[in-house]
PDB file of C-alpha atoms and ligand atoms in Angstrom:
ATOM      1  CA  MET A   1     179.977  34.881  98.632  1.00  0.00           C
ATOM      2  CA  THR A   2     180.799  36.008  95.095  1.00  0.00           C
ATOM      3  CA  THR A   3     178.112  37.738  93.069  1.00  0.00           C
ATOM      4  CA  PRO A   4     176.763  35.694  90.178  1.00  0.00           C
ATOM      5  CA  ARG A   5     178.011  36.626  86.740  1.00  0.00           C
ATOM      6  CA  LYS A   6     175.529  38.379  84.484  1.00  0.00           C
ATOM      7  CA  ILE A   7     175.316  36.609  81.142  1.00  0.00           C
ATOM      8  CA  ILE A   8     173.324  36.641  77.918  1.00  0.00           C
ATOM      9  CA  ILE A   9     173.052  33.298  76.115  1.00  0.00           C
ATOM     10  CA  ASP A  10     172.906  33.585  72.318  1.00  0.00           C
ATOM     11  CA  THR A  11     171.686  30.263  70.987  1.00  0.00           C
ATOM     12  CA  ASP A  12     170.273  28.050  68.212  1.00  0.00           C
ATOM     13  CA  PRO A  13     168.724  25.113  70.139  1.00  0.00           C
ATOM     14  CA  GLY A  14     169.842  22.307  69.467  1.00  0.00           C
ATOM     15  CA  GLN A  15     169.791  19.552  72.121  1.00  0.00           C
ATOM     16  CA  ASP A  16     173.228  20.552  73.470  1.00  0.00           C
ATOM     17  CA  ASP A  17     172.154  24.218  73.571  1.00  0.00           C
ATOM     18  CA  ALA A  18     169.166  23.076  75.652  1.00  0.00           C
ATOM     19  CA  VAL A  19     171.436  21.419  78.217  1.00  0.00           C
ATOM     20  CA  ALA A  20     173.582  24.580  78.354  1.00  0.00           C
ATOM     21  CA  ILE A  21     170.541  26.777  79.065  1.00  0.00           C
ATOM     22  CA  LEU A  22     169.269  24.334  81.706  1.00  0.00           C
ATOM     23  CA  LEU A  23     172.687  24.270  83.379  1.00  0.00           C
ATOM     24  CA  ALA A  24     172.708  28.080  83.537  1.00  0.00           C
ATOM     25  CA  LEU A  25     169.178  28.217  84.942  1.00  0.00           C
ATOM     26  CA  ALA A  26     170.094  25.618  87.566  1.00  0.00           C
ATOM     27  CA  SER A  27     173.122  27.618  88.763  1.00  0.00           C
ATOM     28  CA  PRO A  28     171.910  30.910  90.262  1.00  0.00           C
ATOM     29  CA  GLU A  29     174.857  31.130  92.698  1.00  0.00           C
ATOM     30  CA  GLU A  30     177.279  31.547  89.815  1.00  0.00           C
ATOM     31  CA  ILE A  31     175.103  32.676  86.897  1.00  0.00           C
ATOM     32  CA  ASP A  32     172.611  35.503  86.547  1.00  0.00           C
ATOM     33  CA  LEU A  33     170.983  34.871  83.168  1.00  0.00           C
ATOM     34  CA  LEU A  34     169.678  38.228  81.890  1.00  0.00           C
ATOM     35  CA  GLY A  35     168.069  36.867  78.743  1.00  0.00           C
ATOM     36  CA  VAL A  36     168.188  34.316  75.962  1.00  0.00           C
ATOM     37  CA  VAL A  37     168.617  35.483  72.366  1.00  0.00           C
ATOM     38  CA  ALA A  38     167.866  33.099  69.520  1.00  0.00           C
ATOM     39  CA  VAL A  39     169.769  33.041  66.247  1.00  0.00           C
ATOM     40  CA  ALA A  40     169.313  31.069  63.031  1.00  0.00           C
ATOM     41  CA  GLY A  41     171.667  28.091  63.011  1.00  0.00           C
ATOM     42  CA  ASN A  42     170.929  24.432  63.671  1.00  0.00           C
ATOM     43  CA  VAL A  43     167.406  25.178  62.421  1.00  0.00           C
ATOM     44  CA  PRO A  44     165.775  28.409  61.160  1.00  0.00           C
ATOM     45  CA  LEU A  45     164.972  31.261  63.578  1.00  0.00           C
ATOM     46  CA  PRO A  46     161.233  30.549  64.073  1.00  0.00           C
ATOM     47  CA  LEU A  47     162.261  27.179  65.515  1.00  0.00           C
ATOM     48  CA  THR A  48     165.277  28.346  67.550  1.00  0.00           C
ATOM     49  CA  GLU A  49     163.236  31.065  69.268  1.00  0.00           C
ATOM     50  CA  LYS A  50     160.391  28.628  69.920  1.00  0.00           C
ATOM     51  CA  ASN A  51     162.836  26.029  71.245  1.00  0.00           C
ATOM     52  CA  SER A  52     164.398  28.628  73.548  1.00  0.00           C
ATOM     53  CA  ARG A  53     160.967  29.239  75.069  1.00  0.00           C
ATOM     54  CA  ILE A  54     160.291  25.498  75.410  1.00  0.00           C
ATOM     55  CA  ILE A  55     163.573  25.103  77.324  1.00  0.00           C
ATOM     56  CA  CYS A  56     162.945  28.025  79.702  1.00  0.00           C
ATOM     57  CA  GLU A  57     159.460  26.707  80.416  1.00  0.00           C
ATOM     58  CA  LEU A  58     160.797  23.231  81.028  1.00  0.00           C
ATOM     59  CA  ALA A  59     162.993  24.747  83.759  1.00  0.00           C
ATOM     60  CA  GLY A  60     159.958  26.545  85.210  1.00  0.00           C
ATOM     61  CA  ARG A  61     161.317  29.911  84.047  1.00  0.00           C
ATOM     62  CA  SER A  62     158.578  31.340  81.855  1.00  0.00           C
ATOM     63  CA  ASP A  63     159.639  34.735  83.261  1.00  0.00           C
ATOM     64  CA  MET A  64     162.969  34.583  81.392  1.00  0.00           C
ATOM     65  CA  PRO A  65     163.021  37.109  78.527  1.00  0.00           C
ATOM     66  CA  VAL A  66     163.543  35.320  75.212  1.00  0.00           C
ATOM     67  CA  PHE A  67     164.295  37.352  72.083  1.00  0.00           C
ATOM     68  CA  ALA A  68     164.538  36.571  68.389  1.00  0.00           C
ATOM     69  CA  GLY A  69     167.731  37.845  66.793  1.00  0.00           C
ATOM     70  CA  CYS A  70     168.932  37.546  63.196  1.00  0.00           C
ATOM     71  CA  ASP A  71     167.296  35.098  60.816  1.00  0.00           C
ATOM     72  CA  ALA A  72     170.259  34.817  58.433  1.00  0.00           C
ATOM     73  CA  PRO A  73     174.045  35.185  58.510  1.00  0.00           C
ATOM     74  CA  MET A  74     175.563  38.619  57.803  1.00  0.00           C
ATOM     75  CA  LYS A  75     176.503  37.907  54.185  1.00  0.00           C
ATOM     76  CA  ARG A  76     175.631  34.330  53.336  1.00  0.00           C
ATOM     77  CA  LYS A  77     172.742  31.956  52.921  1.00  0.00           C
ATOM     78  CA  LEU A  78     171.831  30.079  56.080  1.00  0.00           C
ATOM     79  CA  VAL A  79     173.233  26.549  56.439  1.00  0.00           C
ATOM     80  CA  THR A  80     171.322  24.385  58.945  1.00  0.00           C
ATOM     81  CA  ALA A  81     172.024  21.067  60.695  1.00  0.00           C
ATOM     82  CA  GLU A  82     168.799  19.050  60.743  1.00  0.00           C
ATOM     83  CA  HIS A  83     170.951  16.006  59.950  1.00  0.00           C
ATOM     84  CA  VAL A  84     172.317  16.298  63.496  1.00  0.00           C
ATOM     85  CA  HIS A  85     169.463  17.804  65.518  1.00  0.00           C
ATOM     86  CA  GLY A  86     166.379  16.611  63.608  1.00  0.00           C
ATOM     87  CA  LYS A  87     163.619  18.618  61.947  1.00  0.00           C
ATOM     88  CA  THR A  88     162.619  20.565  65.058  1.00  0.00           C
ATOM     89  CA  GLY A  89     166.185  21.123  66.295  1.00  0.00           C
ATOM     90  CA  LEU A  90     165.147  19.386  69.520  1.00  0.00           C
ATOM     91  CA  ASP A  91     164.133  15.990  68.151  1.00  0.00           C
ATOM     92  CA  GLY A  92     163.954  13.118  70.634  1.00  0.00           C
ATOM     93  CA  PRO A  93     161.145  13.619  73.152  1.00  0.00           C
ATOM     94  CA  GLN A  94     157.612  14.797  72.478  1.00  0.00           C
ATOM     95  CA  LEU A  95     157.868  18.614  72.661  1.00  0.00           C
ATOM     96  CA  PRO A  96     155.232  20.732  74.415  1.00  0.00           C
ATOM     97  CA  GLU A  97     153.937  23.911  72.772  1.00  0.00           C
ATOM     98  CA  PRO A  98     155.410  26.851  74.692  1.00  0.00           C
ATOM     99  CA  THR A  99     152.932  29.232  76.276  1.00  0.00           C
ATOM    100  CA  MET A 100     155.320  32.040  77.262  1.00  0.00           C
ATOM    101  CA  GLN A 101     155.596  34.936  74.845  1.00  0.00           C
ATOM    102  CA  LEU A 102     158.540  35.971  72.745  1.00  0.00           C
ATOM    103  CA  GLN A 103     159.781  39.499  73.603  1.00  0.00           C
ATOM    104  CA  ALA A 104     158.878  42.116  71.011  1.00  0.00           C
ATOM    105  CA  GLN A 105     162.349  43.697  71.017  1.00  0.00           C
ATOM    106  CA  HIS A 106     164.905  42.439  68.468  1.00  0.00           C
ATOM    107  CA  GLY A 107     167.594  40.313  70.109  1.00  0.00           C
ATOM    108  CA  VAL A 108     170.441  42.465  68.774  1.00  0.00           C
ATOM    109  CA  ASP A 109     168.850  45.578  70.313  1.00  0.00           C
ATOM    110  CA  PHE A 110     168.527  43.730  73.616  1.00  0.00           C
ATOM    111  CA  ILE A 111     172.252  42.879  73.546  1.00  0.00           C
ATOM    112  CA  ILE A 112     173.213  46.483  72.733  1.00  0.00           C
ATOM    113  CA  GLU A 113     170.861  48.047  75.289  1.00  0.00           C
ATOM    114  CA  THR A 114     171.865  45.653  78.057  1.00  0.00           C
ATOM    115  CA  LEU A 115     175.576  46.285  77.552  1.00  0.00           C
ATOM    116  CA  ARG A 116     174.962  50.039  77.593  1.00  0.00           C
ATOM    117  CA  ALA A 117     172.684  49.903  80.640  1.00  0.00           C
ATOM    118  CA  GLU A 118     174.743  47.623  82.898  1.00  0.00           C
ATOM    119  CA  PRO A 119     178.024  48.822  84.426  1.00  0.00           C
ATOM    120  CA  ALA A 120     180.957  48.357  82.017  1.00  0.00           C
ATOM    121  CA  GLY A 121     182.733  45.024  82.408  1.00  0.00           C
ATOM    122  CA  THR A 122     179.878  43.214  84.124  1.00  0.00           C
ATOM    123  CA  VAL A 123     178.075  41.392  81.289  1.00  0.00           C
ATOM    124  CA  THR A 124     179.406  38.221  79.648  1.00  0.00           C
ATOM    125  CA  LEU A 125     178.143  37.081  76.255  1.00  0.00           C
ATOM    126  CA  VAL A 126     177.769  33.338  75.751  1.00  0.00           C
ATOM    127  CA  PRO A 127     177.238  32.560  72.049  1.00  0.00           C
ATOM    128  CA  ILE A 128     176.563  28.868  71.443  1.00  0.00           C
ATOM    129  CA  GLY A 129     175.352  29.169  67.854  1.00  0.00           C
ATOM    130  CA  PRO A 130     176.588  31.096  64.808  1.00  0.00           C
ATOM    131  CA  LEU A 131     177.989  34.495  65.845  1.00  0.00           C
ATOM    132  CA  THR A 132     175.588  36.575  63.730  1.00  0.00           C
ATOM    133  CA  ASN A 133     173.837  38.483  66.547  1.00  0.00           C
ATOM    134  CA  ILE A 134     177.106  39.368  68.248  1.00  0.00           C
ATOM    135  CA  GLY A 135     178.771  40.370  64.974  1.00  0.00           C
ATOM    136  CA  VAL A 136     175.834  42.604  64.038  1.00  0.00           C
ATOM    137  CA  ALA A 137     175.740  44.155  67.541  1.00  0.00           C
ATOM    138  CA  PHE A 138     179.500  44.886  67.492  1.00  0.00           C
ATOM    139  CA  ARG A 139     179.281  46.339  63.980  1.00  0.00           C
ATOM    140  CA  ARG A 140     176.260  48.500  64.763  1.00  0.00           C
ATOM    141  CA  ALA A 141     177.346  49.652  68.245  1.00  0.00           C
ATOM    142  CA  PRO A 142     181.144  49.442  68.555  1.00  0.00           C
ATOM    143  CA  ASP A 143     180.926  51.328  71.878  1.00  0.00           C
ATOM    144  CA  ILE A 144     179.618  48.163  73.553  1.00  0.00           C
ATOM    145  CA  ILE A 145     182.753  46.123  72.785  1.00  0.00           C
ATOM    146  CA  GLU A 146     184.816  47.565  75.620  1.00  0.00           C
ATOM    147  CA  ARG A 147     181.874  47.116  77.986  1.00  0.00           C
ATOM    148  CA  VAL A 148     181.814  43.318  77.492  1.00  0.00           C
ATOM    149  CA  GLN A 149     183.298  41.419  80.428  1.00  0.00           C
ATOM    150  CA  GLU A 150     184.074  38.351  78.307  1.00  0.00           C
ATOM    151  CA  VAL A 151     182.784  36.410  75.322  1.00  0.00           C
ATOM    152  CA  VAL A 152     182.678  32.691  76.173  1.00  0.00           C
ATOM    153  CA  LEU A 153     181.730  30.916  72.973  1.00  0.00           C
ATOM    154  CA  MET A 154     181.411  27.438  71.533  1.00  0.00           C
ATOM    155  CA  GLY A 155     182.943  27.243  68.094  1.00  0.00           C
ATOM    156  CA  GLY A 156     185.947  26.346  66.003  1.00  0.00           C
ATOM    157  CA  ALA A 157     188.545  23.609  66.237  1.00  0.00           C
ATOM    158  CA  TYR A 158     192.268  23.109  65.791  1.00  0.00           C
ATOM    159  CA  PHE A 159     193.240  19.466  66.329  1.00  0.00           C
ATOM    160  CA  GLU A 160     189.747  18.200  65.475  1.00  0.00           C
ATOM    161  CA  VAL A 161     189.566  20.484  62.409  1.00  0.00           C
ATOM    162  CA  GLY A 162     186.018  20.393  61.008  1.00  0.00           C
ATOM    163  CA  ASN A 163     182.599  18.847  61.560  1.00  0.00           C
ATOM    164  CA  ILE A 164     180.527  20.592  58.848  1.00  0.00           C
ATOM    165  CA  THR A 165     183.350  20.703  56.280  1.00  0.00           C
ATOM    166  CA  PRO A 166     186.768  19.032  56.499  1.00  0.00           C
ATOM    167  CA  ALA A 167     188.150  22.371  57.715  1.00  0.00           C
ATOM    168  CA  ALA A 168     185.403  24.140  59.658  1.00  0.00           C
ATOM    169  CA  GLU A 169     183.237  23.742  62.718  1.00  0.00           C
ATOM    170  CA  PHE A 170     179.515  24.472  62.257  1.00  0.00           C
ATOM    171  CA  ASN A 171     179.015  27.663  64.341  1.00  0.00           C
ATOM    172  CA  ILE A 172     181.943  29.472  62.742  1.00  0.00           C
ATOM    173  CA  TYR A 173     181.255  28.118  59.234  1.00  0.00           C
ATOM    174  CA  VAL A 174     177.657  29.348  59.172  1.00  0.00           C
ATOM    175  CA  ASP A 175     178.679  32.982  59.679  1.00  0.00           C
ATOM    176  CA  PRO A 176     182.434  33.437  59.224  1.00  0.00           C
ATOM    177  CA  GLU A 177     182.111  37.205  58.718  1.00  0.00           C
ATOM    178  CA  ALA A 178     180.410  37.577  62.106  1.00  0.00           C
ATOM    179  CA  ALA A 179     183.039  35.330  63.710  1.00  0.00           C
ATOM    180  CA  ASP A 180     185.770  37.445  62.136  1.00  0.00           C
ATOM    181  CA  ILE A 181     184.290  40.612  63.683  1.00  0.00           C
ATOM    182  CA  VAL A 182     184.134  38.976  67.118  1.00  0.00           C
ATOM    183  CA  PHE A 183     187.679  37.548  67.015  1.00  0.00           C
ATOM    184  CA  LYS A 184     189.087  40.884  65.832  1.00  0.00           C
ATOM    185  CA  SER A 185     187.022  42.944  68.293  1.00  0.00           C
ATOM    186  CA  GLY A 186     189.530  43.102  71.141  1.00  0.00           C
ATOM    187  CA  ALA A 187     186.927  41.814  73.645  1.00  0.00           C
ATOM    188  CA  PRO A 188     188.290  39.115  75.996  1.00  0.00           C
ATOM    189  CA  ILE A 189     187.389  35.782  74.367  1.00  0.00           C
ATOM    190  CA  THR A 190     187.314  32.213  75.649  1.00  0.00           C
ATOM    191  CA  VAL A 191     186.699  29.529  73.030  1.00  0.00           C
ATOM    192  CA  MET A 192     185.325  26.024  73.510  1.00  0.00           C
ATOM    193  CA  PRO A 193     186.377  24.356  70.243  1.00  0.00           C
ATOM    194  CA  LEU A 194     185.670  20.780  69.142  1.00  0.00           C
ATOM    195  CA  ASP A 195     189.086  19.911  70.603  1.00  0.00           C
ATOM    196  CA  VAL A 196     187.558  20.097  74.060  1.00  0.00           C
ATOM    197  CA  THR A 197     183.895  19.356  73.337  1.00  0.00           C
ATOM    198  CA  HIS A 198     184.812  16.047  71.691  1.00  0.00           C
ATOM    199  CA  LYS A 199     186.241  15.105  75.086  1.00  0.00           C
ATOM    200  CA  ALA A 200     182.955  15.885  76.841  1.00  0.00           C
ATOM    201  CA  LEU A 201     181.233  12.710  75.653  1.00  0.00           C
ATOM    202  CA  THR A 202     178.079  11.372  77.257  1.00  0.00           C
ATOM    203  CA  SER A 203     178.145   7.779  78.498  1.00  0.00           C
ATOM    204  CA  ALA A 204     175.371   5.212  78.944  1.00  0.00           C
ATOM    205  CA  LYS A 205     175.966   5.536  82.706  1.00  0.00           C
ATOM    206  CA  TRP A 206     175.490   9.333  82.618  1.00  0.00           C
ATOM    207  CA  ILE A 207     172.298   9.055  80.575  1.00  0.00           C
ATOM    208  CA  SER A 208     170.941   6.482  83.011  1.00  0.00           C
ATOM    209  CA  ASP A 209     171.878   8.723  85.979  1.00  0.00           C
ATOM    210  CA  VAL A 210     169.968  11.581  84.364  1.00  0.00           C
ATOM    211  CA  LYS A 211     166.961   9.316  83.704  1.00  0.00           C
ATOM    212  CA  ALA A 212     167.126   8.138  87.297  1.00  0.00           C
ATOM    213  CA  LEU A 213     166.529  11.727  88.473  1.00  0.00           C
ATOM    214  CA  ASP A 214     162.994  10.846  87.423  1.00  0.00           C
ATOM    215  CA  THR A 215     162.060  14.461  86.764  1.00  0.00           C
ATOM    216  CA  ASN A 216     160.598  16.045  83.682  1.00  0.00           C
ATOM    217  CA  VAL A 217     163.986  17.694  82.993  1.00  0.00           C
ATOM    218  CA  GLY A 218     165.834  14.394  83.528  1.00  0.00           C
ATOM    219  CA  HIS A 219     163.616  12.521  81.058  1.00  0.00           C
ATOM    220  CA  MET A 220     163.823  15.284  78.432  1.00  0.00           C
ATOM    221  CA  VAL A 221     167.625  15.563  78.684  1.00  0.00           C
ATOM    222  CA  ALA A 222     168.052  11.766  78.515  1.00  0.00           C
ATOM    223  CA  SER A 223     165.834  11.562  75.475  1.00  0.00           C
ATOM    224  CA  TRP A 224     167.545  14.515  73.758  1.00  0.00           C
ATOM    225  CA  THR A 225     170.933  12.940  74.411  1.00  0.00           C
ATOM    226  CA  ASP A 226     169.804   9.544  73.111  1.00  0.00           C
ATOM    227  CA  PHE A 227     168.706  11.190  69.865  1.00  0.00           C
ATOM    228  CA  PHE A 228     171.727  13.462  69.481  1.00  0.00           C
ATOM    229  CA  GLU A 229     174.153  10.643  70.243  1.00  0.00           C
ATOM    230  CA  ARG A 230     173.324   8.585  67.190  1.00  0.00           C
ATOM    231  CA  PHE A 231     174.934  11.160  64.876  1.00  0.00           C
ATOM    232  CA  ASP A 232     178.341  11.217  66.551  1.00  0.00           C
ATOM    233  CA  THR A 233     178.511   7.525  67.333  1.00  0.00           C
ATOM    234  CA  GLU A 234     177.816   6.752  63.662  1.00  0.00           C
ATOM    235  CA  LYS A 235     180.141   9.451  62.324  1.00  0.00           C
ATOM    236  CA  TYR A 236     183.100   9.292  64.685  1.00  0.00           C
ATOM    237  CA  GLY A 237     182.593   5.838  66.176  1.00  0.00           C
ATOM    238  CA  SER A 238     182.725   7.601  69.553  1.00  0.00           C
ATOM    239  CA  GLN A 239     181.140   6.201  72.710  1.00  0.00           C
ATOM    240  CA  GLY A 240     178.648   9.008  73.213  1.00  0.00           C
ATOM    241  CA  ALA A 241     177.522  12.465  72.158  1.00  0.00           C
ATOM    242  CA  PRO A 242     179.693  15.530  72.694  1.00  0.00           C
ATOM    243  CA  LEU A 243     177.926  18.057  74.912  1.00  0.00           C
ATOM    244  CA  HIS A 244     179.478  20.999  73.047  1.00  0.00           C
ATOM    245  CA  ASP A 245     177.526  23.995  74.297  1.00  0.00           C
ATOM    246  CA  PRO A 246     177.290  23.178  78.038  1.00  0.00           C
ATOM    247  CA  CYS A 247     181.103  23.475  78.163  1.00  0.00           C
ATOM    248  CA  THR A 248     180.690  27.279  78.055  1.00  0.00           C
ATOM    249  CA  ILE A 249     178.428  27.391  81.111  1.00  0.00           C
ATOM    250  CA  ALA A 250     180.444  24.771  83.000  1.00  0.00           C
ATOM    251  CA  TYR A 251     183.502  26.957  82.399  1.00  0.00           C
ATOM    252  CA  LEU A 252     181.764  29.961  83.939  1.00  0.00           C
ATOM    253  CA  ILE A 253     180.734  27.870  86.945  1.00  0.00           C
ATOM    254  CA  ASP A 254     184.041  26.054  87.453  1.00  0.00           C
ATOM    255  CA  PRO A 255     186.876  27.231  85.175  1.00  0.00           C
ATOM    256  CA  GLY A 256     189.231  24.813  86.955  1.00  0.00           C
ATOM    257  CA  LEU A 257     187.628  21.956  84.997  1.00  0.00           C
ATOM    258  CA  PHE A 258     189.205  23.277  81.779  1.00  0.00           C
ATOM    259  CA  GLN A 259     192.679  23.954  80.406  1.00  0.00           C
ATOM    260  CA  GLY A 260     193.791  25.879  77.366  1.00  0.00           C
ATOM    261  CA  ARG A 261     196.234  28.345  75.868  1.00  0.00           C
ATOM    262  CA  PHE A 262     195.998  32.088  75.267  1.00  0.00           C
ATOM    263  CA  ILE A 263     196.776  32.241  71.553  1.00  0.00           C
ATOM    264  CA  ASN A 264     196.056  34.011  68.284  1.00  0.00           C
ATOM    265  CA  VAL A 265     192.944  32.773  66.472  1.00  0.00           C
ATOM    266  CA  GLU A 266     191.871  34.097  63.080  1.00  0.00           C
ATOM    267  CA  ILE A 267     188.936  33.192  60.875  1.00  0.00           C
ATOM    268  CA  GLU A 268     189.146  32.179  57.228  1.00  0.00           C
ATOM    269  CA  THR A 269     186.570  34.230  55.308  1.00  0.00           C
ATOM    270  CA  THR A 270     187.707  34.012  51.690  1.00  0.00           C
ATOM    271  CA  SER A 271     188.872  30.542  50.661  1.00  0.00           C
ATOM    272  CA  GLU A 272     186.026  28.329  49.435  1.00  0.00           C
ATOM    273  CA  LEU A 273     187.926  25.240  50.524  1.00  0.00           C
ATOM    274  CA  THR A 274     188.626  26.232  54.121  1.00  0.00           C
ATOM    275  CA  LEU A 275     185.863  28.788  54.739  1.00  0.00           C
ATOM    276  CA  GLY A 276     185.139  29.258  58.452  1.00  0.00           C
ATOM    277  CA  MET A 277     188.322  27.561  59.617  1.00  0.00           C
ATOM    278  CA  THR A 278     189.647  28.804  62.963  1.00  0.00           C
ATOM    279  CA  VAL A 279     193.335  29.266  62.223  1.00  0.00           C
ATOM    280  CA  ALA A 280     194.628  28.798  65.757  1.00  0.00           C
ATOM    281  CA  ASP A 281     198.300  29.413  66.520  1.00  0.00           C
ATOM    282  CA  TRP A 282     198.377  26.676  69.189  1.00  0.00           C
ATOM    283  CA  TRP A 283     202.112  26.110  68.747  1.00  0.00           C
ATOM    284  CA  GLY A 284     203.018  29.800  68.699  1.00  0.00           C
ATOM    285  CA  VAL A 285     204.604  29.704  65.262  1.00  0.00           C
ATOM    286  CA  THR A 286     203.679  33.305  64.382  1.00  0.00           C
ATOM    287  CA  ASP A 287     204.120  36.597  66.167  1.00  0.00           C
ATOM    288  CA  ARG A 288     200.422  37.428  65.773  1.00  0.00           C
ATOM    289  CA  GLU A 289     198.948  38.888  68.964  1.00  0.00           C
ATOM    290  CA  PRO A 290     197.064  36.402  71.159  1.00  0.00           C
ATOM    291  CA  ASN A 291     193.352  37.257  71.202  1.00  0.00           C
ATOM    292  CA  ALA A 292     191.628  34.219  72.698  1.00  0.00           C
ATOM    293  CA  MET A 293     191.865  31.631  75.441  1.00  0.00           C
ATOM    294  CA  PHE A 294     191.527  28.483  73.345  1.00  0.00           C
ATOM    295  CA  ILE A 295     190.482  25.538  75.501  1.00  0.00           C
ATOM    296  CA  GLY A 296     191.919  22.086  74.766  1.00  0.00           C
ATOM    297  CA  SER A 297     190.965  19.782  77.601  1.00  0.00           C
ATOM    298  CA  VAL A 298     188.335  19.139  80.260  1.00  0.00           C
ATOM    299  CA  ASN A 299     188.044  17.051  83.388  1.00  0.00           C
ATOM    300  CA  ASP A 300     185.124  15.076  81.959  1.00  0.00           C
ATOM    301  CA  THR A 301     184.310  13.276  85.209  1.00  0.00           C
ATOM    302  CA  GLY A 302     183.978  16.614  86.998  1.00  0.00           C
ATOM    303  CA  PHE A 303     182.025  18.093  84.090  1.00  0.00           C
ATOM    304  CA  PHE A 304     179.404  15.324  84.048  1.00  0.00           C
ATOM    305  CA  ARG A 305     179.208  15.280  87.854  1.00  0.00           C
ATOM    306  CA  LEU A 306     178.474  19.018  87.813  1.00  0.00           C
ATOM    307  CA  LEU A 307     175.824  18.551  85.120  1.00  0.00           C
ATOM    308  CA  THR A 308     173.963  15.796  86.971  1.00  0.00           C
ATOM    309  CA  GLU A 309     174.148  17.663  90.268  1.00  0.00           C
ATOM    310  CA  ARG A 310     172.756  20.856  88.720  1.00  0.00           C
ATOM    311  CA  LEU A 311     170.085  19.215  86.530  1.00  0.00           C
ATOM    312  CA  ALA A 312     168.811  17.450  89.662  1.00  0.00           C
ATOM    313  CA  ARG A 313     167.798  20.867  91.010  1.00  0.00           C
ATOM    314  CA  LEU A 314     165.310  21.538  88.213  1.00  0.00           C
TER     315      LEU A 314
HETATM  316  C1  BDR B   1     177.929  23.296  67.444  1.00  0.00           C
HETATM  317  O1  BDR B   1     177.043  23.233  66.333  1.00  0.00           O
HETATM  318  C2  BDR B   1     175.749  22.857  66.751  1.00  0.00           C
HETATM  319  O2  BDR B   1     175.326  21.789  65.992  1.00  0.00           O
HETATM  320  C3  BDR B   1     175.829  22.548  68.236  1.00  0.00           C
HETATM  321  O3  BDR B   1     174.675  23.017  68.892  1.00  0.00           O
HETATM  322  C4  BDR B   1     177.065  23.284  68.687  1.00  0.00           C
HETATM  323  O4  BDR B   1     176.766  24.616  69.052  1.00  0.00           O
HETATM  324  C5  BDR B   1     178.929  22.164  67.353  1.00  0.00           C
HETATM  325  O5  BDR B   1     179.672  22.258  66.176  1.00  0.00           O
HETATM  326 CA1   CA B   2     174.474  25.405  69.377  1.00  0.00          CA
END
């Protein structure tokens, strides 16, 4: 038996963030979730930290430490995405008030202390929101960078280009300076860009399978997906909603579901027009050093089968 991978999820829930956290909590054989750190992103920090607690409680894990990290990007004003996720960030079902407490420690300190305390090369960071907390941690404590096992993040795009601007994906656009620090850090990076997440589309059949679980988790996830779906079906004319963030956790559980290329990826931080673009050398047209495994495709049948199977455990 392999030992489960120790991870920290850095998140801005977000319906798809919620599914990612639930998938991690449902997969103790592969994933040892050390803590959840909230960041400002889809909605402001007071909501993302509250939502993180709601999600852990929904999974029966009120013992999971949840931290609040940064409430604004490193250099810019916060941009949010209520137009996608609704006012609460988790619009769809009726949300319970969480009863578990937020940890007193700042989320960035938790990231730094955990990486220093655990053996080097044994903790994976999973950012599924803007990269602010990770960028601040790497800037403040550069000694932790070489201790990171891997950064498996959702963000960016090459073929799909942008979803918040014509050129940029939301997570990278919100804090391009933080993303730049992470991509230049030298830590091993795996990226789930829109190129792959737009292939992980929910279907009516999947939503009905999840409803049919007839559990609290099943009903919440179905209702979150129903809400979240309307944005992408209207915008892209796609069949369902892309489950962006759960791709990171599914990759950690079963990397064989995904394929990509180890390439150079750099972040645009100066141009107003293309701010936050992930300039990905997919075709190898430069001699810039590869720094990231950039995922391009997913076995969607296997991905959704894994999700249903795992959510059924909660
Ligand atoms: C990313 O932005 C957020 O809206 C989602 O939660 C996901 O992390 C997709 O661009
Ligand atoms: Ca997110």
